[in-house]
Short mmCIF file of C-alpha atoms in Angstrom, two decimals:
data_model
loop_
_atom_site.label_atom_id
_atom_site.label_comp_id
_atom_site.label_asym_id
_atom_site.label_seq_id
_atom_site.Cartn_x
_atom_site.Cartn_y
_atom_site.Cartn_z
CA MET A 4 118.96 131.63 141.87
CA SER A 5 120.61 133.88 144.58
CA THR A 6 124.65 134.04 144.74
CA ILE A 7 125.87 133.54 148.97
CA LEU A 8 128.42 136.33 149.31
CA SER A 9 131.51 135.72 151.49
CA ARG A 10 132.33 138.37 154.25
CA ILE A 11 134.95 136.52 155.35
CA ASP A 12 137.82 138.01 155.73
CA ARG A 13 140.88 134.88 155.71
CA GLN A 14 143.91 136.53 156.40
CA SER A 15 142.06 138.01 160.22
CA ASP A 16 143.32 136.93 163.57
CA ALA A 17 140.05 135.03 164.45
CA PHE A 18 140.39 133.55 160.77
CA ARG A 19 143.67 132.22 161.73
CA ASN A 20 143.14 131.14 165.56
CA ASN A 21 139.77 129.27 163.88
CA GLU A 22 141.74 127.43 160.95
CA ALA A 23 144.56 126.40 163.83
CA HIS A 24 142.11 124.60 165.98
CA TYR A 25 140.29 122.85 163.25
CA ASP A 26 143.64 121.68 162.15
CA ALA A 27 143.90 120.24 165.79
CA LEU A 28 140.52 118.19 165.66
CA LEU A 29 141.35 116.90 162.59
CA ALA A 30 144.29 116.07 163.50
CA GLU A 31 143.21 113.51 166.47
CA LEU A 32 139.63 112.42 164.03
CA ARG A 33 142.39 111.17 161.39
CA GLU A 34 144.20 109.32 163.93
CA ARG A 35 141.33 107.92 165.30
CA HIS A 36 140.64 106.14 161.88
CA ALA A 37 143.69 104.98 161.75
CA HIS A 38 144.06 103.08 164.92
CA VAL A 39 140.02 101.12 164.07
CA LEU A 40 141.78 100.56 160.24
CA ALA A 41 143.86 98.55 162.30
CA GLY A 42 141.40 95.87 163.04
CA GLY A 43 142.45 93.57 165.88
CA GLY A 44 146.27 94.41 165.36
CA GLU A 45 149.18 93.12 163.94
CA ARG A 46 149.66 90.37 165.23
CA LEU A 47 145.92 89.57 164.65
CA VAL A 48 145.63 90.45 160.79
CA GLU A 49 149.00 88.86 159.98
CA ARG A 50 147.62 85.13 161.38
CA HIS A 51 143.93 86.25 159.09
CA HIS A 52 146.64 86.62 156.33
CA ALA A 53 148.73 83.76 157.02
CA ARG A 54 144.66 81.74 156.83
CA ASN A 55 145.17 83.14 153.01
CA LYS A 56 142.20 85.05 154.20
CA MET A 57 141.51 88.44 152.78
CA LEU A 58 140.87 90.97 155.90
CA ALA A 59 137.40 92.20 155.44
CA ARG A 60 138.36 95.71 154.47
CA GLU A 61 140.32 94.06 151.31
CA ARG A 62 137.01 91.84 150.54
CA ILE A 63 134.50 95.11 150.00
CA ASP A 64 138.02 96.84 148.04
CA LEU A 65 138.17 93.71 145.58
CA LEU A 66 133.95 94.06 145.71
CA LEU A 67 133.48 97.17 144.90
CA ASP A 68 133.63 98.63 141.11
CA PRO A 69 137.24 99.87 141.04
CA LEU A 70 137.35 103.44 141.35
CA SER A 71 134.00 103.87 142.76
CA PRO A 72 133.07 105.81 146.31
CA PHE A 73 132.31 103.58 149.93
CA LEU A 74 130.58 105.66 152.28
CA GLU A 75 131.02 103.56 155.18
CA LEU A 76 129.10 104.19 158.28
CA SER A 77 130.12 104.08 162.04
CA PRO A 78 133.85 103.33 161.54
CA LEU A 79 134.41 104.48 165.30
CA ALA A 80 131.77 102.76 166.78
CA ALA A 81 132.64 100.95 169.77
CA TRP A 82 135.66 103.88 170.31
CA GLY A 83 136.71 103.70 174.16
CA MET A 84 134.68 100.77 175.17
CA TYR A 85 134.96 97.91 175.90
CA GLY A 86 139.41 98.85 176.56
CA ASN A 87 139.21 99.75 172.87
CA ALA A 88 139.62 95.68 172.09
CA VAL A 89 136.39 95.84 169.46
CA PRO A 90 137.74 98.89 166.72
CA SER A 91 134.67 99.73 164.28
CA ALA A 92 132.13 96.84 166.77
CA GLY A 93 133.73 94.31 164.88
CA VAL A 94 132.03 94.57 161.82
CA ILE A 95 132.64 97.26 158.34
CA THR A 96 129.23 98.46 156.88
CA GLY A 97 128.88 100.74 153.97
CA ILE A 98 127.32 101.49 150.81
CA GLY A 99 129.11 101.24 147.74
CA LEU A 100 128.64 100.63 143.80
CA ILE A 101 128.71 96.77 142.50
CA ALA A 102 127.99 96.54 139.27
CA GLY A 103 126.86 99.71 138.68
CA THR A 104 123.92 98.48 141.62
CA PRO A 105 123.92 100.78 144.78
CA CYS A 106 123.92 98.18 147.89
CA MET A 107 124.65 98.01 151.33
CA LEU A 108 127.94 95.93 152.85
CA ILE A 109 127.60 94.68 156.55
CA ALA A 110 131.29 92.76 156.53
CA ASN A 111 132.71 90.78 159.83
CA ASP A 112 136.04 91.60 160.52
CA ALA A 113 137.59 88.22 162.61
CA THR A 114 139.67 90.00 163.83
CA VAL A 115 138.33 91.55 166.51
CA LYS A 116 137.49 88.75 168.36
CA GLY A 117 136.38 85.85 165.94
CA GLY A 118 133.78 88.46 164.78
CA SER A 119 131.64 88.64 167.29
CA PHE A 120 128.86 90.26 168.02
CA PHE A 121 128.17 92.84 170.80
CA ALA A 122 125.81 94.88 171.83
CA GLU A 123 127.10 98.14 169.10
CA THR A 124 127.83 95.39 166.84
CA VAL A 125 124.77 94.35 166.61
CA LYS A 126 122.98 97.56 166.45
CA LYS A 127 125.60 98.77 163.57
CA HIS A 128 124.17 95.49 162.20
CA VAL A 129 120.78 96.37 162.39
CA ARG A 130 121.53 100.25 160.73
CA ALA A 131 122.18 99.22 158.05
CA GLN A 132 120.03 96.82 157.20
CA ASP A 133 117.07 99.96 158.51
CA ILE A 134 119.00 102.42 156.04
CA ALA A 135 118.91 99.21 153.03
CA GLY A 136 115.36 98.93 153.91
CA HIS A 137 114.50 102.68 153.59
CA HIS A 138 116.42 102.81 150.15
CA ARG A 139 115.75 99.17 148.81
CA LEU A 140 119.11 98.73 148.81
CA PRO A 141 120.55 94.74 148.12
CA VAL A 142 122.50 94.23 151.06
CA ILE A 143 125.67 91.99 150.56
CA TYR A 144 126.88 90.04 153.51
CA LEU A 145 130.16 88.76 154.07
CA VAL A 146 130.17 87.07 156.65
CA ASP A 147 133.02 85.36 159.23
CA CYS A 148 131.32 85.57 162.03
CA GLY A 149 131.23 83.74 165.21
CA GLY A 150 127.60 84.49 166.52
CA ALA A 151 126.75 86.13 169.26
CA TYR A 152 129.74 87.71 172.47
CA LEU A 153 128.87 84.29 174.87
CA PRO A 154 130.03 87.15 178.22
CA GLU A 155 127.88 90.02 176.79
CA GLN A 156 124.95 87.48 175.63
CA ASP A 157 122.36 89.41 178.39
CA ARG A 158 123.18 92.87 176.19
CA VAL A 159 123.18 90.81 172.98
CA PHE A 160 120.95 87.95 172.63
CA PRO A 161 117.44 87.99 174.11
CA ASP A 162 115.32 91.78 173.17
CA LYS A 163 113.06 92.87 170.97
CA ASP A 164 116.87 95.10 169.00
CA HIS A 165 119.29 92.08 169.83
CA PHE A 166 120.32 89.92 167.66
CA GLY A 167 117.55 88.22 167.04
CA ASN A 168 116.36 90.83 165.27
CA THR A 169 118.72 90.96 162.61
CA PHE A 170 117.15 87.85 161.29
CA TYR A 171 113.76 89.56 160.98
CA ARG A 172 114.38 92.11 159.12
CA GLN A 173 116.68 90.25 157.21
CA CYS A 174 113.38 87.90 156.66
CA GLN A 175 110.84 91.04 155.83
CA MET A 176 113.84 92.65 153.08
CA SER A 177 113.75 89.10 151.61
CA ALA A 178 110.08 88.81 151.09
CA ALA A 179 109.96 92.81 149.75
CA GLY A 180 112.22 91.79 147.31
CA ILE A 181 115.07 93.43 148.27
CA PRO A 182 118.31 90.69 147.10
CA GLN A 183 119.71 89.38 150.00
CA ILE A 184 123.24 87.65 149.29
CA ALA A 185 125.74 86.25 151.71
CA ALA A 186 129.39 85.07 150.97
CA VAL A 187 131.44 82.54 153.10
CA PHE A 188 135.04 83.26 154.47
CA GLY A 189 134.92 81.69 157.60
CA GLY A 190 133.15 79.87 160.48
CA CYS A 191 129.14 80.90 161.03
CA THR A 192 128.57 79.41 164.18
CA ALA A 193 125.22 79.73 166.49
CA GLY A 194 123.24 82.68 165.22
CA GLY A 195 126.20 83.68 162.88
CA ALA A 196 124.74 80.58 161.00
CA TYR A 197 121.22 81.53 159.97
CA ILE A 198 123.38 85.56 158.01
CA PRO A 199 124.14 82.67 154.91
CA ALA A 200 121.41 80.49 155.52
CA LEU A 201 118.65 83.14 155.76
CA ALA A 202 120.49 84.83 152.14
CA ASP A 203 119.11 84.25 148.96
CA GLU A 204 122.19 83.24 147.60
CA VAL A 205 125.22 81.86 149.67
CA VAL A 206 128.35 81.75 148.30
CA MET A 207 131.04 79.73 150.55
CA VAL A 208 135.12 79.47 150.02
CA ARG A 209 136.33 75.98 149.79
CA GLY A 210 138.38 75.41 152.49
CA GLN A 211 137.19 78.22 154.66
CA ALA A 212 133.79 78.09 154.99
CA ARG A 213 131.60 76.93 157.11
CA ILE A 214 128.66 76.83 158.19
CA HIS A 215 127.20 75.41 161.94
CA LEU A 216 124.02 75.87 164.06
CA GLY A 217 126.56 73.98 166.90
CA GLY A 218 130.59 73.71 166.48
CA PRO A 219 132.15 69.97 167.03
CA GLN A 220 132.67 71.10 170.84
CA ILE A 221 128.74 72.07 171.09
CA VAL A 222 128.41 68.48 169.20
CA LYS A 223 130.39 66.37 171.15
CA ALA A 224 129.30 67.93 174.55
CA ALA A 225 124.72 67.42 172.77
CA ILE A 226 125.04 64.27 171.57
CA ASN A 227 128.64 62.83 172.73
CA GLU A 228 129.55 62.92 168.42
CA ILE A 229 133.04 63.34 167.40
CA VAL A 230 133.14 65.36 163.90
CA ASP A 231 135.35 67.75 162.82
CA GLY A 232 134.27 71.54 161.60
CA GLU A 233 134.93 70.32 158.40
CA THR A 234 132.73 67.53 158.10
CA LEU A 235 130.08 68.67 159.91
CA GLY A 236 129.58 71.63 157.99
CA GLY A 237 132.50 73.08 155.27
CA ALA A 238 131.47 74.44 152.24
CA GLU A 239 131.96 70.99 150.01
CA MET A 240 129.51 69.89 152.55
CA HIS A 241 126.62 71.86 152.29
CA THR A 242 127.13 72.79 148.40
CA ARG A 243 126.27 70.04 147.19
CA VAL A 244 124.55 67.67 150.18
CA SER A 245 123.19 69.88 152.63
CA GLY A 246 121.90 72.85 149.49
CA VAL A 247 122.51 75.80 152.31
CA SER A 248 125.16 76.67 149.94
CA ASP A 249 124.34 77.90 146.06
CA TYR A 250 127.66 78.21 145.14
CA LEU A 251 131.41 76.60 145.48
CA ALA A 252 133.87 79.51 145.47
CA GLU A 253 137.78 77.66 144.98
CA ASN A 254 139.22 81.17 146.84
CA GLU A 255 138.08 84.44 148.07
CA ALA A 256 138.58 86.12 145.32
CA GLN A 257 136.58 84.01 142.95
CA ALA A 258 133.75 84.14 146.10
CA LEU A 259 133.35 88.17 145.40
CA GLN A 260 133.75 87.37 141.36
CA ARG A 261 130.65 85.45 141.97
CA VAL A 262 128.74 88.19 144.10
CA ARG A 263 129.40 90.79 141.37
CA ASP A 264 128.07 88.72 138.98
CA ILE A 265 124.75 87.87 140.71
CA ILE A 266 124.37 92.07 140.87
CA ALA A 267 125.52 92.21 137.14
CA ASN A 268 122.16 89.99 136.63
CA LEU A 269 119.68 91.57 139.46
CA ASN A 270 117.20 93.35 136.67
CA ARG A 271 116.43 96.02 139.31
CA PRO A 272 116.59 99.93 137.65
CA ARG A 273 116.72 102.64 139.38
CA PRO A 274 115.20 105.16 137.97
CA LEU A 275 115.90 108.79 138.97
CA SER A 276 113.67 111.32 140.36
CA GLY A 277 112.74 115.06 140.26
CA ALA A 278 115.34 117.84 138.10
CA VAL A 279 118.86 116.70 137.98
CA ARG A 280 122.21 119.87 137.44
CA GLU A 281 124.57 119.69 136.16
CA VAL A 282 127.46 119.26 139.45
CA VAL A 283 129.01 123.28 139.85
CA PRO A 284 131.31 123.24 142.37
CA PRO A 285 130.42 126.41 145.47
CA ARG A 286 132.26 129.04 144.35
CA TYR A 287 134.44 129.01 147.82
CA ASP A 288 136.85 126.56 149.24
CA ILE A 289 135.35 124.13 151.47
CA GLY A 290 138.70 123.65 152.92
CA GLU A 291 138.27 127.54 154.76
CA LEU A 292 135.21 126.07 156.63
CA ARG A 293 138.47 125.47 159.29
CA GLY A 294 138.52 129.36 160.10
CA ILE A 295 135.06 130.07 159.64
CA LEU A 296 133.81 127.94 162.78
CA PRO A 297 135.03 129.43 165.91
CA PRO A 298 135.93 126.70 168.66
CA GLY A 299 133.54 128.07 171.48
CA LEU A 300 130.10 127.08 171.02
CA LYS A 301 128.98 130.20 171.85
CA GLU A 302 130.97 132.39 169.46
CA SER A 303 128.36 132.96 167.14
CA TYR A 304 128.53 132.84 162.63
CA ASP A 305 126.83 133.08 159.69
CA VAL A 306 125.85 130.03 158.92
CA ARG A 307 124.92 131.27 155.55
CA GLU A 308 128.88 131.18 155.13
CA VAL A 309 128.60 127.40 155.35
CA ILE A 310 126.00 126.67 152.91
CA ALA A 311 127.97 128.83 150.75
CA ARG A 312 131.08 126.46 150.57
CA LEU A 313 128.91 123.09 150.76
CA VAL A 314 126.15 124.10 147.67
CA ASP A 315 126.20 124.01 144.24
CA ASP A 316 127.95 127.61 142.68
CA SER A 317 127.05 128.67 145.91
CA GLY A 318 123.73 129.61 144.91
CA PHE A 319 120.63 129.87 147.24
CA GLN A 320 117.35 130.41 147.64
CA GLU A 321 116.22 131.85 150.70
CA PHE A 322 112.84 131.74 152.51
CA LYS A 323 111.79 133.97 154.22
CA PRO A 324 115.12 136.38 154.41
CA GLU A 325 113.55 138.95 157.22
CA PHE A 326 111.42 137.06 159.03
CA GLY A 327 112.95 134.21 161.72
CA SER A 328 116.39 134.92 161.29
CA THR A 329 117.75 132.62 163.68
CA LEU A 330 117.30 129.89 161.33
CA VAL A 331 118.22 130.27 157.85
CA CYS A 332 115.55 127.95 155.62
CA GLY A 333 116.56 127.95 151.63
CA THR A 334 116.78 125.57 148.52
CA ALA A 335 120.16 124.83 146.42
CA TYR A 336 121.41 122.32 143.87
CA TRP A 337 124.05 119.64 146.04
CA CYS A 338 126.18 117.99 143.26
CA GLY A 339 123.38 118.12 141.04
CA TYR A 340 120.46 117.46 143.44
CA PRO A 341 117.74 120.60 144.67
CA VAL A 342 117.78 120.15 148.49
CA GLY A 343 116.06 122.51 151.08
CA ILE A 344 118.39 123.19 154.07
CA LEU A 345 116.88 124.22 157.04
CA ALA A 346 120.55 125.69 159.28
CA ASN A 347 120.53 127.43 162.75
CA ASN A 348 121.98 130.94 163.22
CA GLY A 349 121.48 130.88 166.89
CA VAL A 350 118.24 130.03 169.22
CA LEU A 351 115.13 129.26 167.94
CA PHE A 352 111.88 131.31 168.34
CA SER A 353 108.23 131.00 167.65
CA GLU A 354 109.65 133.24 164.07
CA SER A 355 111.75 130.96 163.54
CA ALA A 356 109.83 127.52 164.31
CA THR A 357 107.25 128.74 162.14
CA LYS A 358 109.02 130.21 159.42
CA GLY A 359 111.35 126.43 159.47
CA ALA A 360 107.17 124.41 159.16
CA HIS A 361 106.30 126.92 156.34
CA PHE A 362 108.89 126.10 154.56
CA ILE A 363 109.16 121.85 155.43
CA GLU A 364 105.60 121.68 153.69
CA LEU A 365 107.05 123.50 150.62
CA CYS A 366 109.33 121.81 150.79
CA ASN A 367 107.17 117.68 151.07
CA GLN A 368 104.97 119.44 148.57
CA ARG A 369 107.55 119.60 146.04
CA ASN A 370 109.52 116.74 146.69
CA ILE A 371 112.27 118.25 147.34
CA PRO A 372 114.42 116.68 150.54
CA LEU A 373 115.52 117.75 153.52
CA LEU A 374 119.11 118.40 155.70
CA PHE A 375 118.75 120.15 158.91
CA LEU A 376 122.45 121.72 159.97
CA GLN A 377 122.77 121.26 163.03
CA ASN A 378 123.86 124.10 165.65
CA ILE A 379 121.65 124.75 168.00
CA THR A 380 120.70 125.09 171.94
CA GLY A 381 117.48 124.82 171.35
CA PHE A 382 113.94 127.05 171.79
CA MET A 383 114.01 130.27 173.37
CA VAL A 384 112.71 130.06 177.50
CA GLY A 385 111.62 132.77 179.57
CA THR A 386 107.72 134.83 180.53
CA GLU A 387 107.58 135.90 177.46
CA ALA A 388 108.44 132.97 174.96
CA GLU A 389 106.17 131.04 176.79
CA ARG A 390 103.78 133.86 176.79
CA GLY A 391 104.49 134.35 173.36
CA GLY A 392 103.44 130.30 172.72
CA ILE A 393 106.68 128.60 171.73
CA ALA A 394 105.86 125.57 172.77
CA ARG A 395 103.34 125.86 170.69
CA HIS A 396 104.61 126.74 167.37
CA SER A 397 108.27 124.65 168.49
CA ALA A 398 105.39 121.86 168.02
CA LYS A 399 104.60 123.39 164.76
CA LEU A 400 108.54 122.79 163.99
CA VAL A 401 108.40 118.83 165.28
CA TYR A 402 105.38 118.15 163.66
CA ALA A 403 106.19 119.54 160.39
CA MET A 404 109.41 117.83 160.35
CA ALA A 405 108.47 114.54 161.75
CA THR A 406 105.67 114.29 159.36
CA ALA A 407 107.78 114.62 156.20
CA ARG A 408 107.56 112.19 153.28
CA VAL A 409 110.52 113.46 151.44
CA PRO A 410 114.06 111.95 152.45
CA ARG A 411 115.38 114.35 155.85
CA LEU A 412 119.75 114.54 156.39
CA THR A 413 121.21 115.94 159.31
CA VAL A 414 124.38 117.33 159.84
CA ILE A 415 125.75 118.27 163.32
CA ILE A 416 127.63 120.76 163.21
CA GLY A 417 128.06 122.73 166.47
CA GLY A 418 126.06 122.20 169.12
CA SER A 419 122.94 119.54 169.43
CA PHE A 420 120.93 120.44 172.53
CA GLY A 421 117.12 119.78 174.22
CA ALA A 422 114.54 119.99 171.86
CA GLY A 423 116.37 121.83 169.25
CA ASN A 424 117.45 118.55 168.71
CA TYR A 425 114.44 117.58 168.27
CA GLY A 426 112.77 120.39 165.65
CA MET A 427 115.74 119.96 163.37
CA CYS A 428 115.43 116.04 163.25
CA GLY A 429 117.81 114.65 165.84
CA ARG A 430 118.33 110.90 165.53
CA GLY A 431 114.65 110.43 167.27
CA PHE A 432 113.26 111.35 164.49
CA ASP A 433 114.41 109.46 162.32
CA PRO A 434 116.77 111.05 159.35
CA ARG A 435 117.17 108.66 156.43
CA PHE A 436 121.02 109.58 157.72
CA LEU A 437 122.78 111.46 160.48
CA PHE A 438 126.11 112.93 160.48
CA ALA A 439 128.39 114.48 163.02
CA TRP A 440 131.93 117.00 162.83
CA PRO A 441 134.07 117.06 165.04
CA ASN A 442 133.62 119.73 166.72
CA SER A 443 129.70 119.31 167.66
CA ARG A 444 128.21 118.17 170.97
CA ILE A 445 125.40 116.66 171.65
CA ALA A 446 123.25 116.53 175.01
CA THR A 447 120.19 117.56 176.84
CA MET A 448 121.90 120.85 178.12
CA SER A 449 125.30 122.16 177.85
CA ALA A 450 127.71 121.54 180.87
CA ASP A 451 127.14 124.40 182.37
CA VAL A 452 123.38 125.52 182.38
CA ALA A 453 122.88 121.21 183.58
CA ALA A 454 125.23 122.34 186.42
CA THR A 455 123.85 125.51 187.44
CA VAL A 456 120.22 123.74 187.27
CA LEU A 457 121.67 121.09 189.46
CA THR A 458 123.19 123.23 191.87
CA ASP A 459 119.50 125.61 192.17
CA LEU A 460 117.67 122.60 192.69
CA ARG A 461 120.30 121.04 195.17
CA ARG A 462 120.67 124.70 197.56
CA SER A 463 116.44 124.82 197.39
CA SER A 464 116.40 121.52 199.24
CA LEU A 465 118.58 122.18 201.94
CA LYS A 466 116.70 123.80 204.69
CA ALA A 467 119.45 124.91 206.45
CA ALA A 468 122.37 127.12 204.82
CA ALA A 469 124.14 124.98 201.78
CA ASP A 470 127.60 123.61 202.68
CA GLU A 471 129.63 125.06 199.55
CA ALA A 472 131.31 122.34 199.83
CA GLU A 473 128.92 119.91 198.80
CA ILE A 474 127.41 122.38 196.14
CA ALA A 475 130.57 122.12 194.61
CA GLU A 476 131.51 118.57 193.99
CA ILE A 477 127.90 118.17 192.28
CA ASP A 478 129.47 121.08 190.21
CA ARG A 479 131.89 119.74 189.38
CA VAL A 480 130.57 116.01 189.06
CA THR A 481 128.36 117.92 186.68
CA ARG A 482 130.53 119.11 184.84
CA GLU A 483 132.44 116.17 184.17
CA GLN A 484 129.46 113.97 183.22
CA PHE A 485 128.25 116.34 180.58
CA THR A 486 131.43 117.15 179.16
CA THR A 487 132.25 113.27 178.28
CA GLN A 488 129.12 112.20 177.97
CA SER A 489 128.32 114.97 174.67
CA ASP A 490 131.66 113.87 173.45
CA PRO A 491 131.60 113.56 169.55
CA TYR A 492 133.08 110.31 170.02
CA TYR A 493 131.30 109.50 172.90
CA ALA A 494 128.52 109.97 170.94
CA THR A 495 129.55 107.50 167.53
CA ALA A 496 130.81 105.02 170.01
CA ARG A 497 127.32 104.75 171.06
CA LEU A 498 126.32 104.63 166.96
CA TRP A 499 123.68 108.32 167.74
CA ASP A 500 125.29 108.98 164.58
CA ASP A 501 126.08 107.25 161.21
CA GLY A 502 129.97 108.57 161.37
CA LEU A 503 132.14 111.63 161.89
CA ILE A 504 133.30 112.95 158.98
CA GLU A 505 135.40 116.19 157.95
CA PRO A 506 133.28 119.26 157.14
CA SER A 507 135.29 119.06 153.78
CA GLU A 508 133.86 115.74 152.94
CA THR A 509 130.45 117.01 154.03
CA ARG A 510 130.14 117.76 150.00
CA GLU A 511 130.96 114.28 148.61
CA VAL A 512 129.04 112.25 151.42
CA ILE A 513 125.02 114.27 151.65
CA GLY A 514 125.66 114.50 147.70
CA LEU A 515 125.75 110.42 147.85
CA CYS A 516 122.35 110.17 150.28
CA LEU A 517 120.86 112.66 147.93
CA ALA A 518 122.12 110.46 144.85
CA LEU A 519 120.35 107.42 147.10
CA ALA A 520 116.69 109.59 147.08
CA ALA A 521 116.56 110.39 143.85
CA ALA A 522 116.36 106.94 142.71
CA GLU A 523 112.86 106.59 145.24
CA ALA A 524 109.57 107.18 143.30
CA PRO A 525 108.61 111.01 144.17
CA ALA A 526 105.98 110.56 147.60
CA THR A 527 102.56 111.04 146.34
CA GLY A 528 99.63 112.33 147.51
CA PRO A 529 97.57 115.00 149.37
CA SER A 530 100.19 118.00 150.82
CA PRO A 531 98.51 121.35 151.80
CA VAL A 532 100.65 124.11 152.94
CA PHE A 533 99.05 125.33 156.01
CA ARG A 534 100.44 128.98 156.52
CA MET A 535 101.13 128.87 160.29
#
């Protein structure tokens, strides 16, 4: 395998300027992560601790194997929404090791609106279940949930992908043999009661945990019965009388230990498949990515410089290096696991699209997972491109990518615009994981292009001379809209990705994702390669 030779001048003004710009982006990202780590705020955290209850992330820390990694998903969900009063959408999700077994954790944060479900909470919960189903990961529900947030009920309750869908997925995973384990630490009211009720095994904490379809107030209003919460749905009652709970824990630590014991005895082997090599770090410092990435999306750089700082030993077997040069394709090892990389080096022409389709089919045949590094304005437009069949050739790339049987992962490292987002495995094509860097942008087109299109359309629709004041206002509003809606924090708040990550974290994050993929049985069946 060839080694990528870096040509970056680390002492140049351009490198230092890029580095300074990216450091500012990272400072903003870290500040916002620190904000959501505080949960519902100091006052509510203190009240939570005063009730002898741990915070959601404290429970996760105690549950996971010591010093093992935790891949948290979408920590900035709902950022900038609801007056920023719903940090992390009120639920913590992520993948970690429990007794050596990779598990999906879904933990309600009761310091955020009592752990109630907003639309983004449901979406984040469903996304975690979706990932667990793909990888057959046991799901651990750390429940402290007030059910649906009633003022938002029309966005949470009735539709196909709303709150009820989380229960449907939970049932389907259990039926498929994917363990569903719940530990209850607080109140579980109404819909929230079904999370533990549908679990395979349930642990409840004495004096804290409660499960009831209708709380004391609802019972009083419905049947005029006056009853306290503990009698109605406390841990002792559900463990000794109703049988809803399987285990009674004296405190939270004991409940978490019980969950660890359950996972340790699942008898679930996870054999590795595919060639796995000794992990070798890249030859170049991954921190140098800050100086490689330019501030503007229109400024070019060689994406091989990025790959060289991510893959093992900076080794990369490039496919068709002399053809379709705006799409770099090749195989490498990443944290010891084989991976096929498709990375943008400019706009996609017909040649690069057909090259990408050919490469995807090779990886599909050889059971090599695919990683898409997106920095794409789209496919080439214009008379020459259309006569050359860009629609047909771009469709080949989209088709090959969409039908690939191997796991697909995506990282947006720059722009992600138009059909380029589709061809490079955007969210709509259901990659196993999709992460983004804090310099990323995603939209149908850039603000500049959108403003030009809409102002030209308006000019052409006016019979009289164009009103330049009106045109200027359209230009301003369009630029403002597209700039706001393509912002990476706007995207991650709405769970268009699985989280914003720092470039220096990318190797470890994708390495964990590849490890999960390697634990699956390889794809079987015919897999021909068509030379398109």
